[in-house]
Coordinates of C-alpha atoms in Angstrom, one line a residue:
M4 CA -15.6 34.7 -74.4
G5 CA -16.4 31.2 -72.6
T6 CA -18.0 30.8 -69.2
G7 CA -14.5 30.3 -67.6
R8 CA -13.4 33.8 -68.5
I9 CA -16.6 35.4 -67.5
L10 CA -16.3 34.0 -64.1
R11 CA -12.6 35.0 -63.8
R12 CA -13.4 38.5 -64.8
V13 CA -16.3 38.7 -61.9
N14 CA -13.9 37.5 -59.3
L15 CA -11.4 40.1 -60.5
F16 CA -13.9 42.9 -60.5
G17 CA -15.0 41.8 -57.1
T18 CA -11.5 42.8 -55.7
Q19 CA -11.3 46.2 -57.9
T20 CA -14.6 47.7 -57.5
S21 CA -16.1 49.5 -54.5
S22 CA -19.9 49.2 -55.4
C23 CA -22.3 46.6 -56.8
K24 CA -23.5 49.4 -59.5
E25 CA -19.8 49.7 -60.8
L26 CA -19.4 45.8 -60.7
L27 CA -22.5 45.4 -62.7
S28 CA -21.3 47.9 -65.2
L29 CA -18.1 46.3 -65.8
L30 CA -19.7 42.9 -66.0
R31 CA -22.1 44.2 -68.6
K32 CA -19.3 45.5 -70.8
E33 CA -17.6 42.1 -70.8
Y34 CA -20.9 40.6 -71.9
S35 CA -21.1 42.9 -75.0
S36 CA -18.2 41.1 -76.4
L37 CA -20.0 37.9 -76.7
H38 CA -21.8 38.8 -79.9
R39 CA -24.7 36.5 -79.2
S40 CA -28.3 37.1 -79.6
F41 CA -29.6 37.6 -76.2
S42 CA -30.9 40.5 -74.1
W43 CA -28.9 41.8 -71.1
N44 CA -32.2 42.5 -69.4
T45 CA -32.5 38.7 -69.4
L46 CA -29.4 38.3 -67.2
G47 CA -29.6 41.6 -65.6
S48 CA -33.0 41.1 -64.0
S49 CA -31.8 37.8 -62.5
I50 CA -28.8 39.5 -61.0
A51 CA -30.6 42.6 -60.0
A52 CA -33.1 40.7 -57.7
N53 CA -30.1 39.7 -55.6
I54 CA -28.0 43.0 -55.5
L55 CA -29.4 44.3 -52.4
L56 CA -27.0 42.7 -50.1
P57 CA -25.1 44.5 -47.2
W58 CA -21.7 42.6 -47.8
K59 CA -19.9 42.9 -50.8
S60 CA -18.0 39.7 -50.6
H61 CA -21.4 37.8 -50.1
F62 CA -22.7 39.8 -53.1
C63 CA -19.7 38.7 -55.3
Q64 CA -20.1 35.0 -54.5
L65 CA -23.7 35.1 -55.2
L66 CA -23.1 37.0 -58.5
T67 CA -20.6 34.5 -59.5
R68 CA -23.3 31.6 -59.1
T69 CA -25.9 33.7 -60.9
V70 CA -23.6 34.3 -63.7
H71 CA -22.5 30.9 -64.1
Q72 CA -26.1 29.6 -64.2
E73 CA -27.3 32.4 -66.6
V74 CA -24.4 31.8 -69.1
K75 CA -25.5 28.1 -69.3
V76 CA -29.1 29.2 -69.9
I77 CA -28.0 31.7 -72.7
E78 CA -25.7 29.3 -74.3
S79 CA -28.4 26.5 -74.4
K80 CA -30.9 29.0 -76.0
T81 CA -28.4 29.9 -78.7
S82 CA -27.8 26.3 -79.6
E83 CA -30.1 24.1 -81.4
T84 CA -32.9 22.9 -79.4
D85 CA -32.8 19.5 -77.9
D86 CA -36.0 17.5 -78.4
Q87 CA -35.5 15.3 -75.3
A88 CA -36.2 16.2 -71.8
V89 CA -37.1 15.0 -68.3
L90 CA -40.5 16.1 -66.7
Y91 CA -40.9 17.2 -63.0
V92 CA -44.6 17.3 -61.7
H93 CA -45.3 19.2 -58.7
W94 CA -48.0 18.0 -56.2
P95 CA -48.4 21.0 -53.9
Y96 CA -50.1 19.7 -50.9
C97 CA -49.0 18.3 -47.5
A98 CA -50.7 16.8 -44.7
K99 CA -48.7 19.2 -42.5
R100 CA -45.6 21.6 -42.9
C101 CA -42.3 20.2 -41.5
T102 CA -40.5 22.6 -39.2
Y103 CA -37.5 23.0 -41.5
C104 CA -39.4 23.3 -44.8
N105 CA -39.9 26.5 -47.2
F106 CA -40.8 24.8 -50.2
N107 CA -43.9 25.7 -52.2
K108 CA -46.6 23.6 -50.6
Y109 CA -49.9 23.9 -49.0
V110 CA -51.6 22.2 -46.0
S111 CA -55.3 21.7 -46.7
E112 CA -57.9 19.5 -44.8
S113 CA -59.8 18.9 -48.1
I114 CA -58.4 18.4 -51.7
N115 CA -60.5 18.4 -54.8
H116 CA -58.5 15.7 -56.4
E117 CA -60.5 15.7 -59.6
R118 CA -59.8 19.4 -59.9
I119 CA -56.1 19.0 -59.3
A120 CA -55.8 16.1 -61.6
Q121 CA -57.4 18.0 -64.3
C122 CA -54.9 20.9 -63.8
L123 CA -51.9 18.6 -63.6
E124 CA -53.3 16.9 -66.9
T125 CA -53.7 20.2 -68.7
E126 CA -50.5 21.8 -67.5
T127 CA -48.5 18.7 -68.6
K128 CA -50.1 18.7 -72.2
T129 CA -49.6 22.4 -72.5
L130 CA -46.0 22.5 -71.4
L131 CA -45.1 19.5 -73.7
N132 CA -46.8 21.5 -76.5
L133 CA -45.0 24.7 -75.9
S134 CA -41.6 23.2 -75.4
G135 CA -41.4 21.4 -78.7
V136 CA -40.1 18.3 -76.8
K137 CA -40.4 15.0 -78.6
Q138 CA -39.3 12.6 -75.9
I139 CA -39.5 12.4 -72.3
N140 CA -36.9 10.3 -70.6
S141 CA -38.1 10.2 -67.2
I142 CA -40.7 11.6 -64.9
F143 CA -40.2 12.8 -61.4
F144 CA -43.3 13.4 -59.1
G145 CA -42.2 15.7 -56.3
G146 CA -43.7 18.2 -53.8
G147 CA -45.4 18.8 -51.5
T148 CA -46.2 15.2 -50.9
P149 CA -47.1 13.6 -54.2
S150 CA -47.8 10.1 -52.5
L151 CA -51.0 11.8 -51.1
A152 CA -52.4 12.1 -54.7
L153 CA -54.7 9.4 -55.8
P154 CA -53.0 6.8 -57.9
S155 CA -55.5 7.6 -60.6
T156 CA -54.2 11.2 -60.5
I157 CA -50.7 9.9 -61.2
E158 CA -51.8 7.7 -64.0
R159 CA -53.6 10.5 -65.9
V160 CA -50.3 12.5 -66.0
I161 CA -48.3 9.7 -67.3
N162 CA -51.0 9.2 -69.8
A163 CA -50.9 12.6 -70.9
V164 CA -47.2 12.3 -71.6
H165 CA -47.9 9.1 -73.7
D166 CA -50.3 11.1 -75.6
K167 CA -48.1 13.9 -76.5
V168 CA -44.6 12.6 -77.0
T169 CA -42.6 9.5 -77.0
F170 CA -42.2 8.0 -73.6
N171 CA -40.4 4.6 -73.8
P172 CA -41.5 1.5 -71.8
G173 CA -39.3 1.1 -68.8
S174 CA -38.4 4.8 -68.6
E175 CA -38.0 5.9 -65.2
V176 CA -41.1 7.2 -63.1
T177 CA -40.2 8.3 -59.7
L178 CA -42.7 9.3 -57.0
E179 CA -41.6 10.8 -53.6
A180 CA -43.4 9.2 -50.7
N181 CA -43.5 9.8 -46.9
P182 CA -43.4 6.7 -44.7
T183 CA -46.9 7.1 -43.1
K184 CA -49.5 4.3 -42.8
L185 CA -51.8 6.0 -45.7
E186 CA -49.0 6.3 -48.3
M187 CA -47.6 2.8 -47.5
E188 CA -51.0 1.4 -48.4
R189 CA -50.9 3.2 -51.8
L190 CA -47.5 1.8 -53.0
R191 CA -48.9 -1.1 -54.8
D192 CA -51.5 1.3 -56.5
F193 CA -48.9 3.6 -57.5
K194 CA -47.0 0.8 -59.4
T195 CA -50.2 -0.2 -61.1
A196 CA -50.6 3.6 -62.1
G197 CA -47.0 3.4 -63.7
V198 CA -44.7 4.5 -61.2
N199 CA -41.4 2.3 -61.2
R200 CA -39.2 4.0 -58.6
V201 CA -39.9 5.6 -55.3
S202 CA -37.9 8.0 -53.1
V203 CA -38.9 7.6 -49.4
G204 CA -38.6 10.6 -47.1
V205 CA -37.1 8.9 -44.0
Q206 CA -35.1 12.0 -43.2
A207 CA -34.0 10.7 -39.8
L208 CA -33.9 7.5 -37.7
N209 CA -33.6 9.1 -34.3
P210 CA -37.0 9.8 -32.6
K211 CA -35.7 13.2 -31.1
H212 CA -34.6 14.3 -34.6
L213 CA -37.9 13.2 -36.2
N214 CA -39.9 15.3 -33.6
L215 CA -37.6 18.4 -34.1
L216 CA -38.0 18.0 -38.0
G217 CA -42.0 17.9 -37.4
R218 CA -42.1 14.5 -39.2
E219 CA -45.2 12.3 -38.7
H220 CA -43.9 8.9 -38.9
T221 CA -41.9 6.8 -36.4
V222 CA -38.6 5.0 -37.1
E223 CA -40.3 1.8 -37.3
Q224 CA -42.7 3.1 -39.8
A225 CA -39.9 4.5 -42.2
I226 CA -38.1 1.1 -41.9
S227 CA -41.4 -0.8 -42.7
C228 CA -42.1 1.5 -45.6
V229 CA -38.6 1.0 -47.2
E230 CA -38.8 -2.7 -46.6
K231 CA -42.3 -2.9 -48.4
A232 CA -41.1 -0.5 -51.3
K233 CA -38.2 -2.8 -51.9
E234 CA -40.6 -5.7 -52.5
L235 CA -42.7 -3.8 -54.9
Y236 CA -39.7 -1.8 -56.7
P237 CA -36.7 -4.1 -56.3
G238 CA -33.6 -2.1 -57.0
R239 CA -35.5 1.2 -57.3
V240 CA -35.8 2.5 -54.0
S241 CA -34.3 5.6 -52.9
V242 CA -33.9 6.9 -49.2
D243 CA -33.7 10.6 -48.3
V244 CA -31.7 11.3 -44.9
I245 CA -30.9 14.6 -43.5
F246 CA -27.6 15.4 -41.5
G247 CA -26.8 18.3 -39.3
C248 CA -29.8 18.1 -37.1
P249 CA -29.9 20.1 -33.7
G250 CA -27.9 18.3 -31.2
Q251 CA -26.5 15.6 -33.6
T252 CA -23.1 14.3 -32.9
L253 CA -20.7 12.2 -34.9
E254 CA -21.6 9.2 -33.0
D255 CA -25.3 9.7 -33.6
W256 CA -24.7 10.1 -37.4
R257 CA -22.7 7.0 -37.6
T258 CA -25.3 4.9 -35.9
E259 CA -27.9 6.3 -38.3
L260 CA -26.0 5.7 -41.4
H261 CA -25.5 1.9 -40.2
K262 CA -29.3 1.8 -39.7
V263 CA -30.1 3.1 -43.3
L264 CA -27.6 0.5 -44.8
S265 CA -29.3 -2.3 -43.2
F266 CA -32.4 -1.8 -44.8
C267 CA -31.7 0.2 -48.2
D268 CA -28.5 0.3 -50.2
D269 CA -29.9 1.1 -53.7
H270 CA -29.7 4.8 -53.5
I271 CA -29.2 7.3 -50.8
S272 CA -29.6 11.1 -50.8
L273 CA -27.8 12.8 -47.9
Y274 CA -29.1 16.5 -47.3
Q275 CA -27.5 18.8 -45.0
L276 CA -30.0 20.7 -42.9
T277 CA -30.1 24.4 -43.6
L278 CA -32.0 27.1 -41.9
E279 CA -34.7 28.9 -44.0
R280 CA -36.3 32.3 -42.9
G281 CA -39.6 31.8 -41.9
T282 CA -39.7 28.2 -40.7
P283 CA -40.2 27.3 -37.1
L284 CA -36.8 25.7 -37.1
Y285 CA -35.3 29.0 -38.0
G286 CA -37.0 30.8 -35.2
W287 CA -36.0 28.2 -32.6
V288 CA -32.3 28.5 -33.6
K289 CA -32.2 32.3 -33.6
Q290 CA -34.2 32.2 -30.0
K291 CA -31.5 29.7 -28.9
Q292 CA -34.0 27.2 -28.3
C293 CA -31.9 24.6 -30.0
E294 CA -28.4 24.8 -31.9
L295 CA -27.1 23.3 -35.1
P296 CA -23.9 21.5 -35.3
D297 CA -20.9 24.0 -35.9
S298 CA -19.2 23.9 -39.5
D299 CA -16.5 21.7 -38.3
T300 CA -19.0 18.9 -37.1
M301 CA -20.9 19.5 -40.1
A302 CA -17.7 18.6 -42.2
D303 CA -17.1 15.7 -39.9
L304 CA -20.6 14.4 -40.4
Y305 CA -20.2 14.8 -44.3
S306 CA -16.8 13.0 -44.2
E307 CA -17.9 10.2 -42.2
A308 CA -20.7 9.5 -44.7
I309 CA -18.4 9.4 -47.5
Q310 CA -15.9 7.2 -45.7
L311 CA -18.7 4.8 -44.8
L312 CA -20.4 4.6 -48.2
D313 CA -17.6 4.6 -50.6
P314 CA -15.9 1.2 -49.5
L315 CA -19.5 -0.5 -49.9
G316 CA -19.4 0.3 -53.5
L317 CA -21.9 3.3 -53.5
S318 CA -20.8 5.8 -56.1
V319 CA -21.0 9.5 -55.0
G320 CA -22.1 12.3 -56.8
W321 CA -22.9 15.9 -55.7
R322 CA -25.9 17.8 -57.3
K323 CA -28.5 20.6 -56.2
G324 CA -27.2 20.7 -52.7
L325 CA -27.4 17.0 -51.9
Q326 CA -25.1 14.1 -51.8
R327 CA -26.4 11.1 -53.8
C328 CA -24.9 7.8 -53.5
S329 CA -26.0 4.7 -55.6
R330 CA -24.8 1.5 -56.9
P331 CA -22.7 1.7 -60.0
F332 CA -24.9 1.4 -63.3
G333 CA -28.0 1.2 -61.1
P334 CA -31.1 3.3 -61.3
I335 CA -30.6 6.8 -60.2
S336 CA -33.1 9.8 -60.5
K337 CA -32.6 11.9 -63.6
E338 CA -34.5 14.9 -62.2

C-alpha cells in the first residue's frame, strides 16, 4: 500500500470516526497490511505526541501530515541506505533573542569558543561514523547565529568532514549571517575558512518592522552587508526576508521587495511571519498591542512577491515553510 492510499484512508477515517482513539485503531489496521519490517511504535509514538488536540478537524490535518512524513521515513529505512548526504551544523548561540523566534538557541554574554569548537568537531565526526555516509555534498551552518562563531571553529568542522568522508572541492558550504558590524568584519575570514556561500538575515527593510522583530541591525547595515558579501561571494549570496509583519500593507511589501531586488537577485528566501507560543511577539498580539495582517492580506503579500519575482527570471520553489527564489541553474542551498 503506497503513501497515497494511506493518506486517502486517513482522510476517509477522519470523516467516519468520532474519536482519536478509533481513528488511530483503524489507521493501525491499514498499516498492518504493509508487510514491511518496521515497528508500529515508531510511527505511533510520533502520532501520539500530537493527539491531545481539542478539535478533530485540526487533529486530522495534523495526523495526515505526520503520516505522510513518517511513511517517507519508513520507506527510506527499508530501502538500500544512501551513502551520500548533506550536513547541517547548528551553532546554538545568539547575541539576543528576536521577538518572533522560538528556535533552539541560547543568549550568553560569554562563549567558551574552544569548548564549543571541540564539541562541534567531535559531534561531526561521530555523526559521520554512525551514519555510514561516504560523501557529503554540502554543509549548512545554521542556528542560532553561526556568524558569531570564530572562523577557526567553522574551519575545524569543515576539516572534520574532510577527515571522515569525501567532500569534493567546490561543494557548497553555506553560513547564515546577521548584518551587524561584527559579523560583516568576519565575512572575509569565513571565506578563508572554507565558506563559499552566505545567507544574510535581512528579514526587513522597514525600520519599524526591524524594531518590532527585535533585530539589531539597521536598514543601511543590511544593505551594506549584502553588498560586501556579493564582492566576496559573487553569485552565492542569499537574502532572508519576512513578510506579514504587524501593520504591513501591500504597498509596504511592494516597496520592500523592490529594495531587496536593487541589491540582491541571486537567491531570496521569503518567510511568512508566524506566531510562536512563548515569544514576546505572541504575547503582544494576544494582548492586542499589535496585529498581524489578516489571511486575505497575507495571500495578497504572497501573490505580490510571485508576480514581481517570476518575470525577473527567478525560479520559485516551496520548501520547509518558505518561498525560495533563485536564478535558474544558480547555486541554491541544499539544506
